[in-house]
PDB file of C-alpha atoms and ligand atoms in Angstrom:
ATOM      1  CA  MET S  25     174.121 131.253  55.905  1.00  0.00           C
ATOM      2  CA  LYS S  26     170.625 132.863  55.303  1.00  0.00           C
ATOM      3  CA  ILE S  27     169.074 135.291  53.805  1.00  0.00           C
ATOM      4  CA  SER S  28     166.102 136.517  53.955  1.00  0.00           C
ATOM      5  CA  ARG S  29     165.954 139.669  52.133  1.00  0.00           C
ATOM      6  CA  ILE S  30     168.186 143.147  51.238  1.00  0.00           C
ATOM      7  CA  ASP S  31     167.827 145.324  54.251  1.00  0.00           C
ATOM      8  CA  HIS S  32     169.061 148.390  53.094  1.00  0.00           C
ATOM      9  CA  LEU S  33     171.049 149.963  50.643  1.00  0.00           C
ATOM     10  CA  GLY S  34     173.915 152.651  51.900  1.00  0.00           C
ATOM     11  CA  ILE S  35     173.932 155.569  49.833  1.00  0.00           C
ATOM     12  CA  GLY S  36     176.549 157.680  50.895  1.00  0.00           C
ATOM     13  CA  VAL S  37     176.785 161.354  50.432  1.00  0.00           C
ATOM     14  CA  GLU S  38     177.819 164.693  51.625  1.00  0.00           C
ATOM     15  CA  SER S  39     174.801 165.895  52.858  1.00  0.00           C
ATOM     16  CA  ILE S  40     171.599 164.527  54.021  1.00  0.00           C
ATOM     17  CA  ASP S  41     169.830 167.537  53.699  1.00  0.00           C
ATOM     18  CA  ALA S  42     171.231 168.358  50.160  1.00  0.00           C
ATOM     19  CA  VAL S  43     169.574 165.253  48.993  1.00  0.00           C
ATOM     20  CA  LEU S  44     166.157 164.433  51.373  1.00  0.00           C
ATOM     21  CA  PRO S  45     164.176 166.781  48.753  1.00  0.00           C
ATOM     22  CA  TYR S  46     164.535 164.765  45.695  1.00  0.00           C
ATOM     23  CA  TYR S  47     164.002 161.489  47.893  1.00  0.00           C
ATOM     24  CA  GLU S  48     160.951 162.815  49.298  1.00  0.00           C
ATOM     25  CA  ASN S  49     159.468 165.446  46.880  1.00  0.00           C
ATOM     26  CA  VAL S  50     160.255 163.749  43.638  1.00  0.00           C
ATOM     27  CA  LEU S  51     160.486 159.509  44.753  1.00  0.00           C
ATOM     28  CA  GLY S  52     157.714 160.780  47.240  1.00  0.00           C
ATOM     29  CA  LEU S  53     159.610 158.276  50.379  1.00  0.00           C
ATOM     30  CA  LYS S  54     159.335 159.484  53.705  1.00  0.00           C
ATOM     31  CA  CYS S  55     162.465 159.941  55.604  1.00  0.00           C
ATOM     32  CA  TYR S  56     161.699 158.220  58.621  1.00  0.00           C
ATOM     33  CA  ALA S  57     164.409 158.394  61.216  1.00  0.00           C
ATOM     34  CA  VAL S  58     167.537 160.553  61.226  1.00  0.00           C
ATOM     35  CA  GLU S  59     170.167 158.795  63.608  1.00  0.00           C
ATOM     36  CA  GLU S  60     174.075 159.825  64.918  1.00  0.00           C
ATOM     37  CA  VAL S  61     176.245 156.602  64.690  1.00  0.00           C
ATOM     38  CA  ALA S  62     179.363 158.066  66.506  1.00  0.00           C
ATOM     39  CA  ASP S  63     181.839 155.430  66.397  1.00  0.00           C
ATOM     40  CA  GLN S  64     182.009 155.489  62.645  1.00  0.00           C
ATOM     41  CA  LYS S  65     181.806 158.731  62.477  1.00  0.00           C
ATOM     42  CA  VAL S  66     178.023 159.426  60.591  1.00  0.00           C
ATOM     43  CA  LYS S  67     174.844 160.481  60.727  1.00  0.00           C
ATOM     44  CA  THR S  68     172.424 158.863  58.715  1.00  0.00           C
ATOM     45  CA  ALA S  69     169.139 159.056  57.701  1.00  0.00           C
ATOM     46  CA  PHE S  70     166.443 156.556  57.124  1.00  0.00           C
ATOM     47  CA  LEU S  71     163.444 155.675  54.051  1.00  0.00           C
ATOM     48  CA  LYS S  72     161.146 153.076  53.223  1.00  0.00           C
ATOM     49  CA  VAL S  73     161.311 151.678  49.995  1.00  0.00           C
ATOM     50  CA  GLY S  74     158.490 148.779  50.395  1.00  0.00           C
ATOM     51  CA  GLU S  75     160.497 146.347  52.730  1.00  0.00           C
ATOM     52  CA  VAL S  76     163.839 147.632  51.676  1.00  0.00           C
ATOM     53  CA  LYS S  77     165.604 150.664  53.304  1.00  0.00           C
ATOM     54  CA  LEU S  78     167.443 153.157  52.123  1.00  0.00           C
ATOM     55  CA  GLU S  79     170.011 154.583  54.106  1.00  0.00           C
ATOM     56  CA  LEU S  80     171.966 157.372  53.591  1.00  0.00           C
ATOM     57  CA  LEU S  81     175.194 158.412  54.812  1.00  0.00           C
ATOM     58  CA  GLU S  82     176.908 161.834  55.676  1.00  0.00           C
ATOM     59  CA  PRO S  83     180.388 162.069  57.396  1.00  0.00           C
ATOM     60  CA  THR S  84     180.178 164.136  60.839  1.00  0.00           C
ATOM     61  CA  SER S  85     183.971 163.646  60.408  1.00  0.00           C
ATOM     62  CA  PRO S  86     186.955 164.302  57.174  1.00  0.00           C
ATOM     63  CA  ASP S  87     188.443 160.700  59.080  1.00  0.00           C
ATOM     64  CA  SER S  88     185.060 159.110  58.759  1.00  0.00           C
ATOM     65  CA  THR S  89     185.332 156.281  56.372  1.00  0.00           C
ATOM     66  CA  ILE S  90     182.745 158.007  53.621  1.00  0.00           C
ATOM     67  CA  ALA S  91     184.144 161.515  53.827  1.00  0.00           C
ATOM     68  CA  LYS S  92     187.486 159.138  52.417  1.00  0.00           C
ATOM     69  CA  TRP S  93     184.842 156.599  50.186  1.00  0.00           C
ATOM     70  CA  LEU S  94     183.183 160.707  49.284  1.00  0.00           C
ATOM     71  CA  GLU S  95     187.251 161.503  48.382  1.00  0.00           C
ATOM     72  CA  LYS S  96     187.994 158.990  46.614  1.00  0.00           C
ATOM     73  CA  GLY S  97     185.422 159.575  44.305  1.00  0.00           C
ATOM     74  CA  GLY S  98     183.004 157.287  45.400  1.00  0.00           C
ATOM     75  CA  LYS S  99     179.439 158.105  44.916  1.00  0.00           C
ATOM     76  CA  GLY S 100     175.526 156.629  45.434  1.00  0.00           C
ATOM     77  CA  VAL S 101     175.477 152.824  46.041  1.00  0.00           C
ATOM     78  CA  HIS S 102     178.229 152.525  48.935  1.00  0.00           C
ATOM     79  CA  HIS S 103     177.305 149.123  50.498  1.00  0.00           C
ATOM     80  CA  VAL S 104     174.052 146.421  49.883  1.00  0.00           C
ATOM     81  CA  ALA S 105     173.388 144.926  53.074  1.00  0.00           C
ATOM     82  CA  TYR S 106     171.101 141.541  53.502  1.00  0.00           C
ATOM     83  CA  ALA S 107     169.574 140.202  56.317  1.00  0.00           C
ATOM     84  CA  VAL S 108     170.814 137.091  57.947  1.00  0.00           C
ATOM     85  CA  GLU S 109     168.288 134.761  59.790  1.00  0.00           C
ATOM     86  CA  ASP S 110     170.784 132.933  61.782  1.00  0.00           C
ATOM     87  CA  GLY S 111     172.941 135.453  63.178  1.00  0.00           C
ATOM     88  CA  VAL S 112     175.825 137.436  61.950  1.00  0.00           C
ATOM     89  CA  ALA S 113     178.410 135.714  64.194  1.00  0.00           C
ATOM     90  CA  GLU S 114     177.371 132.937  62.457  1.00  0.00           C
ATOM     91  CA  ALA S 115     177.948 133.874  59.228  1.00  0.00           C
ATOM     92  CA  LEU S 116     181.029 135.805  59.420  1.00  0.00           C
ATOM     93  CA  VAL S 117     183.009 132.502  60.735  1.00  0.00           C
ATOM     94  CA  GLU S 118     180.986 131.002  57.666  1.00  0.00           C
ATOM     95  CA  CYS S 119     182.537 133.844  55.441  1.00  0.00           C
ATOM     96  CA  GLU S 120     186.506 133.722  56.830  1.00  0.00           C
ATOM     97  CA  GLY S 121     185.633 129.772  56.251  1.00  0.00           C
ATOM     98  CA  LYS S 122     185.424 130.782  52.540  1.00  0.00           C
ATOM     99  CA  GLU S 123     188.209 132.457  52.621  1.00  0.00           C
ATOM    100  CA  ILE S 124     186.500 135.687  52.224  1.00  0.00           C
ATOM    101  CA  LYS S 125     188.088 138.568  53.800  1.00  0.00           C
ATOM    102  CA  LEU S 126     186.321 140.428  56.757  1.00  0.00           C
ATOM    103  CA  ILE S 127     186.160 144.043  57.213  1.00  0.00           C
ATOM    104  CA  ASP S 128     184.636 143.100  60.703  1.00  0.00           C
ATOM    105  CA  LYS S 129     185.624 140.547  63.106  1.00  0.00           C
ATOM    106  CA  ALA S 130     182.604 140.542  65.030  1.00  0.00           C
ATOM    107  CA  PRO S 131     179.611 142.264  64.928  1.00  0.00           C
ATOM    108  CA  ARG S 132     179.166 146.145  66.129  1.00  0.00           C
ATOM    109  CA  LYS S 133     175.995 147.638  66.514  1.00  0.00           C
ATOM    110  CA  GLY S 134     175.010 149.582  63.719  1.00  0.00           C
ATOM    111  CA  ALA S 135     172.815 152.073  63.175  1.00  0.00           C
ATOM    112  CA  GLU S 136     168.449 151.214  63.760  1.00  0.00           C
ATOM    113  CA  ASN S 137     169.660 148.512  66.934  1.00  0.00           C
ATOM    114  CA  MET S 138     171.197 146.059  64.274  1.00  0.00           C
ATOM    115  CA  MET S 139     174.023 143.936  64.963  1.00  0.00           C
ATOM    116  CA  ILE S 140     176.498 144.568  61.456  1.00  0.00           C
ATOM    117  CA  GLY S 141     179.501 143.311  59.641  1.00  0.00           C
ATOM    118  CA  PHE S 142     180.991 143.865  57.152  1.00  0.00           C
ATOM    119  CA  LEU S 143     182.919 141.882  53.865  1.00  0.00           C
ATOM    120  CA  HIS S 144     185.129 143.128  52.131  1.00  0.00           C
ATOM    121  CA  PRO S 145     184.211 144.329  48.500  1.00  0.00           C
ATOM    122  CA  LYS S 146     187.891 142.490  47.518  1.00  0.00           C
ATOM    123  CA  CYS S 147     186.115 139.433  47.701  1.00  0.00           C
ATOM    124  CA  THR S 148     182.743 140.282  46.989  1.00  0.00           C
ATOM    125  CA  ALA S 149     182.680 140.748  43.294  1.00  0.00           C
ATOM    126  CA  GLY S 150     183.137 144.835  44.108  1.00  0.00           C
ATOM    127  CA  ILE S 151     180.433 145.436  46.132  1.00  0.00           C
ATOM    128  CA  LEU S 152     180.637 146.457  49.722  1.00  0.00           C
ATOM    129  CA  THR S 153     178.714 143.617  51.487  1.00  0.00           C
ATOM    130  CA  GLU S 154     176.928 144.598  55.166  1.00  0.00           C
ATOM    131  CA  LEU S 155     175.340 141.311  57.069  1.00  0.00           C
ATOM    132  CA  CYS S 156     172.573 143.000  59.942  1.00  0.00           C
ATOM    133  CA  GLU S 157     170.182 141.271  61.674  1.00  0.00           C
ATOM    134  CA  PRO S 158     168.253 142.582  64.955  1.00  0.00           C
ATOM    135  CA  ALA S 159     170.571 143.624  68.184  1.00  0.00           C
ATOM    136  CA  LYS S 160     168.762 140.877  70.655  1.00  0.00           C
TER     137      LYS S 160
HETATM  138 ZN1  LIG A   4     174.321 149.596  56.386  1.00  0.00          ZN
END
């Protein structure tokens, strides 16, 4: 697979409203989009840091993955997302061939009109890893 850059860092938070003043008023970043991703039961807020984005993830339901992660003591960076240039579907197949456990067997739709696929942190040096590309 060909990774061109880090697309974003996913950051799990209890409340986007509670943390935005830090990112905006202290770091001087700007939130340019807020979007709810219904099937992942999260509200997302995006900020740009040069080419890289921060994706703040707030659970919208107690059974969302992020809610469970926070409940288990998760804090801060939840995942790293890499932009792949030659397709998420192909990259997932390649990873599976290299014995990487997949969370998503096929790409699915994420926030910001991206196709995404997650690799299991057990096989990625402990970091939940997302591969993404713009949806066609
Ligand atoms: Zn993400």
